[in-house]
Coordinates of N, CA and C in Angstrom, one line a residue:
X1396 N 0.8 -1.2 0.0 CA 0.0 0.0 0.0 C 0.9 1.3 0.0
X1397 N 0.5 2.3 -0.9 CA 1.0 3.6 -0.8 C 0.1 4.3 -0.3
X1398 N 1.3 5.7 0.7 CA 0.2 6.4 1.5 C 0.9 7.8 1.1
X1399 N -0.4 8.7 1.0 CA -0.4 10.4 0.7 C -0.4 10.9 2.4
X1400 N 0.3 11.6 2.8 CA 0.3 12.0 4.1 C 0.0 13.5 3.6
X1401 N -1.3 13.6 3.9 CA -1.5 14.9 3.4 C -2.3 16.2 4.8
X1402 N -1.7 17.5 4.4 CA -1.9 18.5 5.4 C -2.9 19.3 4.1
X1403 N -4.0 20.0 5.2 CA -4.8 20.9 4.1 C -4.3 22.2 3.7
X1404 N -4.3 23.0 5.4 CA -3.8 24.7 5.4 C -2.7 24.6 4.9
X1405 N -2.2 25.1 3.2 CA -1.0 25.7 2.8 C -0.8 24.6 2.3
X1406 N -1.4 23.6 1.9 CA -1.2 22.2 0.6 C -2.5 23.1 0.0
X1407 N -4.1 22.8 0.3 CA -4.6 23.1 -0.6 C -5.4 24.4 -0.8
X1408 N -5.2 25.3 0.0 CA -5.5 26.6 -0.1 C -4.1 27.3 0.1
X1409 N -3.9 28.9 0.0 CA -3.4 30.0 -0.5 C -3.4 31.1 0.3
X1410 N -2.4 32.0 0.4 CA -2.4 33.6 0.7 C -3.5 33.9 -0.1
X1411 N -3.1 33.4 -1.6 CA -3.6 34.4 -2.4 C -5.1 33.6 -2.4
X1412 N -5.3 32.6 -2.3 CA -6.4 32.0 -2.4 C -7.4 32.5 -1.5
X1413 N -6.8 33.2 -0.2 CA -7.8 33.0 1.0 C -8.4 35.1 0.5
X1414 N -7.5 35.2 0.2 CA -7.6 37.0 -0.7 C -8.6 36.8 -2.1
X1415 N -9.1 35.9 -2.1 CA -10.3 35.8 -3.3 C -11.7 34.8 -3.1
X1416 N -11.1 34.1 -1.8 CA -12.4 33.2 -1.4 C -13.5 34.0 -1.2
X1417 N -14.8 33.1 -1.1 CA -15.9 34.2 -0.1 C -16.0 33.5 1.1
X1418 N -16.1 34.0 1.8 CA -15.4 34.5 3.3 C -17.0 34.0 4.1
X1419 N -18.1 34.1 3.6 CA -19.3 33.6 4.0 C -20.0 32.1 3.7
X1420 N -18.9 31.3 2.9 CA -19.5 30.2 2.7 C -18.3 29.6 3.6
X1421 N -18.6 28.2 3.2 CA -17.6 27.1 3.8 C -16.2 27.1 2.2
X1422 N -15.4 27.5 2.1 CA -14.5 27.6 1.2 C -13.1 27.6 1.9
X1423 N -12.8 27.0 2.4 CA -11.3 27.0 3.0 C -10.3 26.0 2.3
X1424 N -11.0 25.1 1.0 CA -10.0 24.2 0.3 C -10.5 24.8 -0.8
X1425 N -8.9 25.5 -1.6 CA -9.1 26.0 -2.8 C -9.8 24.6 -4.0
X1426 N -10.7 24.3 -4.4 CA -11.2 23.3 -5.1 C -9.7 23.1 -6.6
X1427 N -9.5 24.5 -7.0 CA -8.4 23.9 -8.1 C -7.3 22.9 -7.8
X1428 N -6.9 23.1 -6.3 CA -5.3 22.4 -5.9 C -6.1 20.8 -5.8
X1429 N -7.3 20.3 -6.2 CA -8.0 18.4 -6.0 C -7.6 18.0 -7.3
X1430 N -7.9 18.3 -8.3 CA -6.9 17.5 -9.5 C -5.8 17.7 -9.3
X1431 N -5.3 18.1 -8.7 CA -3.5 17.9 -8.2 C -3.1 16.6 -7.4
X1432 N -4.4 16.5 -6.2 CA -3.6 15.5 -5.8 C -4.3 14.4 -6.1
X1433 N -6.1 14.8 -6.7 CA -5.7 13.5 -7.9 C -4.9 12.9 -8.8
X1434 N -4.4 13.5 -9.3 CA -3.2 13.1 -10.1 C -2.4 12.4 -9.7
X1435 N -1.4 12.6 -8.6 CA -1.2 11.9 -7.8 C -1.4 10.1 -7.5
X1436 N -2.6 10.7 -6.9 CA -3.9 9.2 -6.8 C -3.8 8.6 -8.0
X1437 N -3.8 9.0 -9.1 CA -4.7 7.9 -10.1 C -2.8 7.4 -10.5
X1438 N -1.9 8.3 -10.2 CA -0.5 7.7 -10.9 C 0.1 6.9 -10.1
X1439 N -0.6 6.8 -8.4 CA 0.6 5.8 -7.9 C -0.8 5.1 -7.2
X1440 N -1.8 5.3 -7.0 CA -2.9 4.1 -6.6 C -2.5 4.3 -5.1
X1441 N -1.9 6.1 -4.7 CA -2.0 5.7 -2.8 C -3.3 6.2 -2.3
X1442 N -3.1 5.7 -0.9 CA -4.3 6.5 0.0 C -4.1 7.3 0.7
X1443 N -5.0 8.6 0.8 CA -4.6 9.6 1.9 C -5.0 9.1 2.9
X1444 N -4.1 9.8 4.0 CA -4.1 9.5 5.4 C -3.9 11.0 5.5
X1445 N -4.9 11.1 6.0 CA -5.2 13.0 6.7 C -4.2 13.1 7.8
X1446 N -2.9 14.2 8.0 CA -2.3 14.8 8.7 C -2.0 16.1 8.9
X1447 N -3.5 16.6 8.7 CA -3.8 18.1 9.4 C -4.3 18.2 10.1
X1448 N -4.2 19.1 11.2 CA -5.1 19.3 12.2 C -6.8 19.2 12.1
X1449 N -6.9 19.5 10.2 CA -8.3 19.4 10.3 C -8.7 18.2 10.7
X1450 N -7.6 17.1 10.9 CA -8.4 15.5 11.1 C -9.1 15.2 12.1
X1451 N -9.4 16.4 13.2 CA -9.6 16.3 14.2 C -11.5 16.5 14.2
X1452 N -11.5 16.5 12.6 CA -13.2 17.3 12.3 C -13.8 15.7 11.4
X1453 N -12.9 15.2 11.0 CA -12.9 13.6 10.2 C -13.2 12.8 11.0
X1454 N -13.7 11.4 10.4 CA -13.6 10.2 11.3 C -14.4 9.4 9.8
X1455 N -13.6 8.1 9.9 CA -14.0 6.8 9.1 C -15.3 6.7 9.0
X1456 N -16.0 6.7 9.8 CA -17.7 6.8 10.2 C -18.0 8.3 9.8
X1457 N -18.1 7.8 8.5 CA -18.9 9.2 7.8 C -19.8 10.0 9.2
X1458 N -20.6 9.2 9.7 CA -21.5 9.5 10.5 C -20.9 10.2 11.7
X1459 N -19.9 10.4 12.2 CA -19.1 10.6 13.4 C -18.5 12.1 12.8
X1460 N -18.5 12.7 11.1 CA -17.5 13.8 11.1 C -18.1 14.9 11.5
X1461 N -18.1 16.3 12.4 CA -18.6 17.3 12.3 C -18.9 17.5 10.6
X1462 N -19.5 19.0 10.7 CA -19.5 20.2 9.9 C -18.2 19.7 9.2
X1463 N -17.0 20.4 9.6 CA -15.9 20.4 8.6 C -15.4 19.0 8.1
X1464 N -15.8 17.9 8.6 CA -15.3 16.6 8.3 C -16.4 16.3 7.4
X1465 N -17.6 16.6 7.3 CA -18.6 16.3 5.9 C -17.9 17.1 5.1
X1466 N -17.9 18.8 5.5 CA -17.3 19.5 4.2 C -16.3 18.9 3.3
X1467 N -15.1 18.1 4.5 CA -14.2 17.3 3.7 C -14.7 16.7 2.7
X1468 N -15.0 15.7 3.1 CA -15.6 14.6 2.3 C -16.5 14.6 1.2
X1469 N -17.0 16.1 1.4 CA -17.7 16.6 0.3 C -17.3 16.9 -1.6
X1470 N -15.9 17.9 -0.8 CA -15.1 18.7 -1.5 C -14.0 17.4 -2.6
X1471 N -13.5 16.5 -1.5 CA -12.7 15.5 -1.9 C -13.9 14.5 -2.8
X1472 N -14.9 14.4 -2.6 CA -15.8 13.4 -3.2 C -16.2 14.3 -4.7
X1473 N -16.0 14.9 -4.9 CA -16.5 16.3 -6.1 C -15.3 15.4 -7.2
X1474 N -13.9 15.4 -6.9 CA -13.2 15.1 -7.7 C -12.5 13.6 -7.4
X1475 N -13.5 12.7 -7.1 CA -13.1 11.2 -6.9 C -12.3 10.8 -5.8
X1476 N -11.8 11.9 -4.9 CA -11.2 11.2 -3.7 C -12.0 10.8 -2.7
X1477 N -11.1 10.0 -1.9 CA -11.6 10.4 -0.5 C -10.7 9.8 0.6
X1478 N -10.5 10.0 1.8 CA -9.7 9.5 2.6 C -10.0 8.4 3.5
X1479 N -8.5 7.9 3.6 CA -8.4 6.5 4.4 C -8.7 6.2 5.3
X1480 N -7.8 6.8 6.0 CA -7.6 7.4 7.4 C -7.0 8.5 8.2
X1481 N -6.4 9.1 9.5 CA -6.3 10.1 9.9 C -5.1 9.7 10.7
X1482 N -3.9 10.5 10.8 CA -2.9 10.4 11.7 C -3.4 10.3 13.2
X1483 N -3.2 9.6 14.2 CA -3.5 10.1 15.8 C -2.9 11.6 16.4
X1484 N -3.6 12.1 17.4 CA -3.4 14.0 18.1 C -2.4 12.9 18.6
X1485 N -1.3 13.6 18.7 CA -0.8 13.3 20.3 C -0.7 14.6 20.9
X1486 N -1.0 15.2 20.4 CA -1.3 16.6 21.5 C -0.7 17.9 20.9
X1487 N -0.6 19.0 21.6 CA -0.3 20.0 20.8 C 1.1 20.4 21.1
X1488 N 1.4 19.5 21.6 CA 3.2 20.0 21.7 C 3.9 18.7 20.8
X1489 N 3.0 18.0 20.3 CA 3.5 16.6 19.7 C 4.2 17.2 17.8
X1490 N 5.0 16.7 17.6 CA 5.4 16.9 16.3 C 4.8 16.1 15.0
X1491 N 4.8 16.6 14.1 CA 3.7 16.2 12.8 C 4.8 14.8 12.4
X1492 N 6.0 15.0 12.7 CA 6.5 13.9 12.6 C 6.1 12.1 13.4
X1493 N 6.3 12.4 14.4 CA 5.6 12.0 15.5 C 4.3 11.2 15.6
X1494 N 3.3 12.0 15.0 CA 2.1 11.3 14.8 C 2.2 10.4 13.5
X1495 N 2.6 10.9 12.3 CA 2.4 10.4 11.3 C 3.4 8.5 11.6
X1496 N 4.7 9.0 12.3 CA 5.5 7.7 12.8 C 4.7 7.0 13.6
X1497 N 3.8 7.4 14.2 CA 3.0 6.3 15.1 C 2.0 5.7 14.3
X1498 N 1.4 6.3 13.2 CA 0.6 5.4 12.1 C 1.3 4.9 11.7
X1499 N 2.2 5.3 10.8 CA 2.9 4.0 10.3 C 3.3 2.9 10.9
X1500 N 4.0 2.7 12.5 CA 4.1 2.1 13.1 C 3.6 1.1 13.5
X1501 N 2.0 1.6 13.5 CA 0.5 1.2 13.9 C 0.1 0.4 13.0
X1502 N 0.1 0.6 12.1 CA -0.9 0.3 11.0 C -0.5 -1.0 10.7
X1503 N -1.7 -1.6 10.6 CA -1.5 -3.4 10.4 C -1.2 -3.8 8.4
X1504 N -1.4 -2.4 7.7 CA -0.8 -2.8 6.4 C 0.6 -2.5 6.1
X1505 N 0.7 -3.1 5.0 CA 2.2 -3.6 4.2 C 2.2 -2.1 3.8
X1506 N 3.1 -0.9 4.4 CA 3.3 0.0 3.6 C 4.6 -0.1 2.6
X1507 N 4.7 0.3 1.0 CA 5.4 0.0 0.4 C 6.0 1.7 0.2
X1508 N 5.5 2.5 0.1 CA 6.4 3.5 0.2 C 5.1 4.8 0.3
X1509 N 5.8 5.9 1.1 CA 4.6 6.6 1.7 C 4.9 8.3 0.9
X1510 N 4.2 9.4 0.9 CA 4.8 10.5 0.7 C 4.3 11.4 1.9
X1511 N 4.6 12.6 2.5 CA 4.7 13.7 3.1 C 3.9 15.1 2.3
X1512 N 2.9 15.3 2.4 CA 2.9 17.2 1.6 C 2.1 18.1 2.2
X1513 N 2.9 18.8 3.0 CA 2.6 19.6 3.5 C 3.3 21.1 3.0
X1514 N 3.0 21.9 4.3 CA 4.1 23.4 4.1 C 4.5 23.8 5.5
X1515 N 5.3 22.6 6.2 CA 6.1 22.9 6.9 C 6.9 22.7 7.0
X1516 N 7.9 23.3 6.9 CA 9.1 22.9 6.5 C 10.1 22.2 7.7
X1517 N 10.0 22.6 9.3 CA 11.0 22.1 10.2 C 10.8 21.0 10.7
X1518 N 11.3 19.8 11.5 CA 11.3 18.9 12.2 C 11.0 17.5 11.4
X1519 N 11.3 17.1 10.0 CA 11.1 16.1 9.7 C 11.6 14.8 9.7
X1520 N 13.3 15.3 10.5 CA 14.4 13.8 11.1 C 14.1 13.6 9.9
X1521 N 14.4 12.0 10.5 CA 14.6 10.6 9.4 C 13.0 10.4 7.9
X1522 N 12.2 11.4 8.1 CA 11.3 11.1 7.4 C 11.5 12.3 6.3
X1523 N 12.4 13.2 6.2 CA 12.7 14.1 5.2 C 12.4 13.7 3.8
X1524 N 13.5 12.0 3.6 CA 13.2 11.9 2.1 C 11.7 11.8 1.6
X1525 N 11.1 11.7 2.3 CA 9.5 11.4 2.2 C 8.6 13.1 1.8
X1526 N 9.6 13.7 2.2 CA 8.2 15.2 2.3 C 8.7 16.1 1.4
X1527 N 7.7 16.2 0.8 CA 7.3 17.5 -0.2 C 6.7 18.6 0.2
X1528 N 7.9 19.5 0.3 CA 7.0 21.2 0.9 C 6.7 22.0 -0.2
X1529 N 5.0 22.4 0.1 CA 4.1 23.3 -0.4 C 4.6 24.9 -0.1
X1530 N 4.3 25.4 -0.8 CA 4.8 26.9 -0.6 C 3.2 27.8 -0.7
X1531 N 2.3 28.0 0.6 CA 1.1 28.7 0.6 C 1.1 30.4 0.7
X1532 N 2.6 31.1 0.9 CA 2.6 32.4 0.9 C 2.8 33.1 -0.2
X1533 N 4.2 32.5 -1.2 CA 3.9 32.8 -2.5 C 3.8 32.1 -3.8
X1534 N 3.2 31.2 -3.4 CA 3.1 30.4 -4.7 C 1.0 29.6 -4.7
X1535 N 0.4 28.9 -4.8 CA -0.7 28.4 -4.5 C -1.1 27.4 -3.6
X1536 N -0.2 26.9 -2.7 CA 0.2 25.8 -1.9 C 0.4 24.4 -2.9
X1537 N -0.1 23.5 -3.2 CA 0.4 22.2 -4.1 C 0.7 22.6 -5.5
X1538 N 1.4 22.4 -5.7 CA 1.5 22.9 -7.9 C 2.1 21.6 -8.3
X1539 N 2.0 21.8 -9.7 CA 2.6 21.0 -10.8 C 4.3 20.3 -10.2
X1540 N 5.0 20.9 -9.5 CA 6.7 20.3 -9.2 C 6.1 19.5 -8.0
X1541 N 5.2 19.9 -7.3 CA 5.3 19.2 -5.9 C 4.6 17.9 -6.4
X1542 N 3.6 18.0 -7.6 CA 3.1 16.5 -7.9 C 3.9 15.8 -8.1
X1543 N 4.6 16.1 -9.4 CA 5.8 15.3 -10.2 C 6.8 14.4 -8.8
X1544 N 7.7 15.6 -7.8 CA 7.8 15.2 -7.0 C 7.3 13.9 -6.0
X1545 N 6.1 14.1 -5.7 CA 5.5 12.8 -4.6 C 5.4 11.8 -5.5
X1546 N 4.7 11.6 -6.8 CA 4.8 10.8 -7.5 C 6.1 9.8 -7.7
X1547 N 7.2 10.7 -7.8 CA 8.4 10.1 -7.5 C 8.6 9.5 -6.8
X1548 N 8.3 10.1 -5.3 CA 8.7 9.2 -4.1 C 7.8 8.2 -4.0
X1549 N 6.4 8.3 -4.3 CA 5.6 7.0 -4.4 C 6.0 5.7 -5.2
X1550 N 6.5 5.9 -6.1 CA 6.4 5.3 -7.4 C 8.3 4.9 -7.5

């Protein structure tokens, strides 16, 4: 199994993105950056594993997501995704590294090789070769290099 370790704020929304949303609906995932990481999806056949904080609004049990975990599921379901599973909190002094290493750890499947895409750039240790940093201040947060990129590490 291949896994997308994916972060939302600054993967799939924008500076510039959040300067043109409307501000009165539920719009916090720029919809253009989902054929991106479809793409992705249909070229290495992984699964997202949510590791943003929004995973905290998710759960497997469609039935269990707030508000923003339907929105997820909404927005990802528009363009054929949808998600696996969710990294565990370990709290808020816990590192993104950290959690995502305790799923892998966890997880009762054969991982064959995983990717990272986020836009944080510090604390990644030993899981570096794996992460692809998004640039959400001046660029759109995911683009065309960071695909090509994970694709690589997937594949």
């Amino acid at each position: 199994m291949k896994i997308l370790f994916l972060d939302i704020d600054g993967v799939l929304n924008s500076r510039a993105y959040d300067r043109k949303r409307n501000w009165n609906e539920q719009t916090d995932i720029d919809e253009t950056r989902l054929p991106l990481i479809k793409e992705i999806i249909d070229a290495t056949d992984a699964n997202i594993v949510l590791s943003s904080t929004w995973r905290k609004h998710w759960n497997k049990d469609s039935n269990r997501c707030d508000v923003d975990g339907r929105y997820i599921n909404r927005t990802f379901a528009k363009f054929g995704l949808s998600i696996y599973d969710k990294t565990p909190d370990l709290g808020v002094t816990a590192l993104r590294r950290e959690e995502i290493s305790k799923w892998l750890k966890e997880t009762e499947q054969d991982i064959e090789s995983f990717v990272i895409i986020d836009d944080y750039r510090y604390g990644w240790g030993n899981l570096s070769e794996h992460f692809v940093k998004t640039d959400p201040n001046f660029r759109m947060g995911i683009e065309k290099d960071q695909v090509e990129e994970a694709i690589k590490i997937l594949n």
